[in-house]
Amino acid sequence: MDLFVFLNLNELSLAMSKLSMYPLFDMAHYIVSVMALKEQTGAVEVARRSPFACWFSSMLYCFGGAVLSSLMLAEPPIAPLSNDCNVLMASLIWYLVFYSPQDVVYKCATILPIRVVLSGMKEVTRTWKVLGGVAQARKHYQEGLLVMIAVGWAKGAGGGLISNFEQLVRGIWRPETNELLKMSYPTKVTLMGAVLFSLQQSQYLPLQKHHLMFVYTVFLVVNKARMMLSGSSSWPFSPVEGAVYRVLFAAQSTDWTSAAKAKAPVRTPASDTCAAAKTDVNATSDSQNGSAVSDTDGNVLRAPGASGEGSPKSALRNKDHTGDRDAGGNKKTD
């Protein structure tokens, strides 16, 4: 680009693109990743109860992106662990962060200036991981733009994308924390980088690779330092994201909600009250059919189904008493 030549950044960007990540930048990546695991709820208890489960979770945090991208390309998922130097380095850092005396390593790494430097170095490795995933996918699928984006995204943010599986290793199941349901900042910024590098590799973006690497890396490091120093976790493109959502998706969801409310049956409170009153009246009349009531003279009247004079047994008794009174009357008359 002419701008890079004008600002004398062409040589700087070219030199940065040839920068080796091993061992310093990889070490910073492992330290920040293991610290992020330790700060998860219940991770310290798991480390005390099952060190192997804690170690396995740490390896997923450190090499999750490489494992996930290998699975997507039908390659051996254990291949990223074939580099013994990286695995031993990550294991040593895991042990020092979790089990160092007086927790001295973790306390030193949490000092703000040191943590800002380590996090910035980790963001540098994110650029190399995203570009590596895109290049790895391009070897298999020359014209597969979507495949390149997906693999670059997985390799750069695989630790977050497989967080549910990592939680299962620690005995936790929280499907609502899925990154696809609510993306975090690393997942969003990695997806953006995967799109940019895929477009550049497919010749759709007129920009040289080392220039794009320089711009993307500077953006990652500066924005990460700003977030840590200010204590803010806001996504810098939130206004654009909100505007796109309102234009493309919010209007349709509002129409669906209005249509659902229009189809819902409307019930009038007055009709419900009248129906309830009729039910009470019917229940009262049914209850009175089987119970005793009194007339105006105070005499007790019983329904035919109740036990009283209206029943068959009482009718027979009345008939016998009537016969006895007739017989007694005849005797007196005689």
XYZ file of C-alpha atoms in Angstrom:
334
model
C 0.000 0.000 0.000
C 1.115 3.541 -0.693
C 0.136 4.551 2.824
C 2.562 2.052 4.345
C 5.328 3.267 2.075
C 4.522 6.866 2.949
C 4.607 6.150 6.682
C 7.704 3.945 6.371
C 5.762 1.003 7.773
C 6.348 -1.390 4.922
C 9.597 -2.786 6.324
C 8.161 -2.879 9.828
C 5.110 -4.854 8.745
C 7.250 -7.217 6.688
C 9.590 -7.819 9.630
C 6.663 -8.405 11.965
C 5.150 -10.972 9.598
C 8.376 -12.993 9.912
C 8.321 -12.859 13.704
C 8.609 -16.247 15.425
C 6.013 -17.088 18.069
C 8.191 -19.648 19.835
C 9.015 -19.456 22.676
C 8.138 -16.057 24.175
C 4.770 -15.399 22.535
C 3.648 -19.009 22.945
C 4.632 -18.840 26.598
C 2.537 -15.705 27.083
C -0.380 -17.440 25.375
C -0.118 -20.408 27.729
C 0.155 -18.220 30.835
C -2.910 -16.126 29.978
C -4.922 -19.211 28.984
C -4.147 -21.130 32.182
C -4.867 -18.030 34.269
C -8.244 -17.728 32.551
C -8.959 -21.335 33.517
C -7.951 -20.758 37.131
C -10.322 -17.817 37.361
C -13.275 -19.995 36.369
C -15.708 -20.922 39.147
C -14.730 -24.207 40.797
C -11.457 -24.644 38.873
C -9.286 -24.490 42.007
C -11.415 -27.155 43.717
C -11.061 -29.397 40.655
C -7.281 -28.869 40.725
C -7.183 -30.086 44.327
C -9.551 -32.992 43.750
C -8.340 -34.199 40.343
C -5.062 -32.763 38.996
C -5.375 -34.783 35.778
C -8.780 -33.268 34.944
C -7.339 -29.813 35.620
C -4.347 -30.520 33.378
C -6.570 -31.791 30.577
C -8.733 -28.673 30.810
C -5.593 -26.524 30.628
C -4.462 -28.298 27.472
C -7.866 -27.615 25.909
C -7.478 -23.953 26.786
C -3.996 -23.848 25.274
C -4.497 -26.058 22.192
C -8.278 -26.011 21.752
C -8.157 -24.009 18.531
C -5.717 -26.378 16.853
C -7.706 -29.422 17.984
C -11.012 -28.021 16.707
C -9.580 -26.947 13.330
C -8.057 -30.419 12.862
C -11.422 -32.015 13.531
C -13.097 -29.751 10.980
C -10.571 -30.756 8.298
C -10.777 -34.486 9.133
C -7.224 -34.514 10.467
C -6.046 -36.258 13.648
C -7.209 -34.070 16.559
C -4.256 -35.204 18.635
C -1.740 -33.873 16.085
C -1.372 -30.479 17.853
C -0.066 -32.357 20.885
C 2.707 -34.010 18.882
C 5.074 -31.095 19.568
C 6.650 -32.193 22.823
C 8.308 -28.840 23.528
C 5.020 -26.937 23.429
C 3.201 -29.540 25.514
C 5.953 -29.598 28.147
C 6.031 -25.795 28.267
C 2.252 -25.598 28.678
C 2.308 -28.319 31.348
C 5.046 -26.555 33.308
C 3.116 -23.286 33.201
C -0.049 -25.104 34.310
C 1.770 -26.543 37.315
C 3.319 -23.217 38.326
C 0.056 -21.292 38.002
C -1.975 -23.791 40.029
C 0.528 -25.300 42.457
C 3.369 -22.824 42.996
C 4.239 -22.138 46.681
C 2.130 -19.351 48.139
C 0.578 -18.980 44.666
C 3.446 -16.645 43.826
C 3.391 -17.190 40.031
C -0.296 -16.386 39.671
C -0.018 -13.345 41.952
C 2.893 -11.959 39.955
C 1.104 -12.536 36.644
C -1.983 -10.689 37.880
C -0.057 -7.445 38.424
C -1.669 -5.068 35.948
C 1.391 -3.995 33.893
C 2.595 -7.563 33.591
C -0.859 -8.838 32.692
C -1.314 -6.151 30.034
C 1.990 -7.143 28.409
C 1.131 -10.864 28.526
C -2.351 -10.256 27.108
C -0.914 -8.119 24.301
C 1.517 -10.897 23.401
C -1.336 -13.378 23.381
C -3.257 -11.169 20.940
C -0.229 -11.258 18.637
C -0.438 -15.045 18.583
C -4.143 -14.761 17.674
C -3.181 -13.204 14.340
C -0.853 -16.075 13.534
C -3.432 -18.663 14.565
C -6.207 -17.158 12.427
C -3.925 -16.834 9.402
C -2.639 -20.379 9.936
C -6.181 -21.760 10.025
C -7.141 -19.923 6.831
C -3.997 -21.144 5.036
C -4.575 -24.694 6.297
C -8.116 -24.712 4.938
C -7.039 -23.174 1.619
C -4.718 -26.124 0.985
C -7.738 -28.455 0.989
C -10.387 -26.151 -0.489
C -9.042 -23.594 -2.949
C -12.388 -21.903 -3.567
C -14.031 -22.658 -0.218
C -14.330 -19.169 1.229
C -16.781 -20.254 3.919
C -14.537 -23.172 4.885
C -11.547 -20.874 5.231
C -13.520 -18.511 7.441
C -14.802 -21.343 9.633
C -11.404 -23.010 10.092
C -9.615 -19.706 10.734
C -12.278 -18.790 13.276
C -11.998 -22.182 14.964
C -8.219 -22.079 15.192
C -8.159 -18.556 16.602
C -11.013 -18.922 19.099
C -11.284 -22.680 19.544
C -10.825 -22.498 23.316
C -14.050 -20.529 23.638
C -15.971 -22.490 21.014
C -15.354 -25.791 22.803
C -15.891 -24.338 26.269
C -18.890 -26.610 26.899
C -16.767 -29.706 26.307
C -14.056 -28.308 28.562
C -16.651 -27.707 31.276
C -17.734 -31.340 31.035
C -14.161 -32.361 31.878
C -14.521 -30.402 35.123
C -17.972 -31.897 35.832
C -19.997 -28.824 34.797
C -22.795 -28.663 32.231
C -23.985 -25.183 31.338
C -25.347 -25.165 27.774
C -26.564 -21.592 28.171
C -22.911 -20.439 28.103
C -22.476 -21.585 24.503
C -20.413 -19.057 22.551
C -22.785 -19.247 19.599
C -25.662 -18.035 21.794
C -23.763 -15.082 23.217
C -20.400 -14.363 21.645
C -17.638 -12.918 23.770
C -15.133 -10.318 22.584
C -12.389 -12.837 21.589
C -14.873 -14.850 19.531
C -16.163 -11.778 17.691
C -12.767 -10.270 16.962
C -11.451 -13.644 15.766
C -14.403 -14.057 13.419
C -13.700 -10.610 11.996
C -10.059 -11.544 11.428
C -11.012 -14.851 9.798
C -13.259 -13.003 7.333
C -10.560 -10.443 6.493
C -7.773 -12.990 5.983
C -10.044 -15.285 3.951
C -10.968 -12.414 1.649
C -7.306 -11.471 1.299
C -6.251 -15.051 0.521
C -9.045 -15.325 -2.078
C -7.895 -12.091 -3.786
C -11.111 -10.294 -2.887
C -9.318 -7.823 -0.623
C -6.646 -5.765 -2.412
C -4.166 -5.811 0.442
C -0.885 -7.582 0.969
C -0.739 -10.244 3.628
C 1.912 -8.635 5.836
C 0.093 -5.289 5.687
C -3.149 -6.902 6.849
C -1.292 -8.782 9.577
C 0.213 -5.548 10.830
C -3.090 -3.629 10.870
C -5.029 -6.478 12.504
C -2.365 -7.112 15.142
C -2.104 -3.431 16.082
C -5.889 -3.265 16.398
C -5.954 -6.333 18.662
C -3.144 -5.182 20.948
C -4.304 -1.580 21.276
C -7.942 -2.491 21.869
C -7.028 -5.191 24.414
C -4.801 -2.781 26.337
C -7.553 -0.156 26.281
C -10.105 -2.624 27.644
C -7.833 -3.799 30.448
C -6.700 -0.333 31.516
C -10.190 1.166 31.422
C -11.933 -1.888 32.880
C -14.371 -1.964 29.960
C -15.384 -5.038 27.976
C -17.388 -3.235 25.296
C -17.121 -4.388 21.707
C -15.871 -1.402 19.598
C -18.277 -2.235 16.764
C -21.361 -2.512 18.979
C -23.172 0.448 17.280
C -22.697 -1.125 13.846
C -23.750 -4.529 15.131
C -26.877 -3.077 16.762
C -27.840 -1.145 13.624
C -27.492 -4.229 11.412
C -29.562 -6.273 13.840
C -32.348 -3.705 13.949
C -32.492 -3.410 10.158
C -32.281 -7.098 9.245
C -33.782 -9.002 12.167
C -35.595 -6.810 14.704
C -38.384 -5.700 12.310
C -39.242 -9.276 11.348
C -39.321 -10.444 14.958
C -41.673 -7.545 15.795
C -44.022 -8.560 12.964
C -44.070 -12.160 14.201
C -44.887 -11.010 17.722
C -47.750 -8.816 16.494
C -49.175 -11.640 14.381
C -49.059 -14.040 17.332
C -50.915 -11.551 19.523
C -53.566 -11.023 16.824
C -54.238 -14.768 16.539
C -54.592 -15.203 20.299
C -58.303 -15.585 21.435
C -59.752 -12.630 23.307
C -61.832 -13.493 26.360
C -64.280 -10.972 27.837
C -64.219 -10.776 31.636
C -68.001 -10.160 31.810
C -68.842 -13.369 29.951
C -66.505 -15.338 32.184
C -68.225 -13.865 35.267
C -71.704 -14.731 33.955
C -70.611 -18.270 33.164
C -69.185 -18.672 36.647
C -72.424 -17.316 38.205
C -74.527 -19.792 36.196
C -72.280 -22.613 37.335
C -72.730 -21.583 40.974
C -76.534 -21.429 40.585
C -76.674 -24.882 39.000
C -74.440 -26.297 41.711
C -76.702 -24.791 44.415
C -79.908 -26.187 42.896
C -78.335 -29.631 42.508
C -77.269 -29.637 46.136
C -80.763 -28.700 47.280
C -82.391 -31.638 45.427
C -80.889 -34.116 47.858
C -81.284 -32.128 51.120
C -84.092 -31.122 53.476
C -85.911 -27.766 53.086
C -88.641 -26.130 55.171
C -91.988 -24.646 54.059
C -93.683 -21.491 55.297
C -95.305 -23.260 58.281
C -91.982 -24.502 59.585
C -92.642 -28.119 58.648
C -89.652 -30.003 57.311
C -90.006 -31.267 53.760
C -87.593 -33.752 52.269
C -86.845 -34.549 48.678
C -87.838 -37.948 47.350
C -84.239 -39.097 47.209
C -83.475 -38.057 50.808
C -84.036 -40.161 53.921
C -87.353 -38.837 55.335
C -91.025 -38.986 54.718
C -90.623 -38.833 51.007
C -88.686 -42.100 50.918
C -90.324 -45.513 50.269
C -89.717 -46.716 53.833
C -91.387 -43.662 55.346
C -94.361 -44.143 53.006
C -94.829 -47.699 54.275
C -94.617 -46.534 57.894
C -97.215 -43.831 57.240
C -99.511 -46.403 55.675
C -99.212 -48.707 58.722
C -99.935 -45.848 61.129
C -102.988 -44.861 59.109
C -104.294 -48.398 59.237
C -103.822 -48.533 62.994
C -105.713 -45.260 63.448
C -108.609 -46.560 61.354
C -108.802 -49.753 63.358
C -108.786 -47.846 66.616
C -111.558 -45.593 65.388
C -113.723 -48.509 64.493
C -113.329 -49.948 67.938
C -114.484 -46.724 69.562
C -117.438 -46.477 67.273
C -118.460 -50.016 67.998
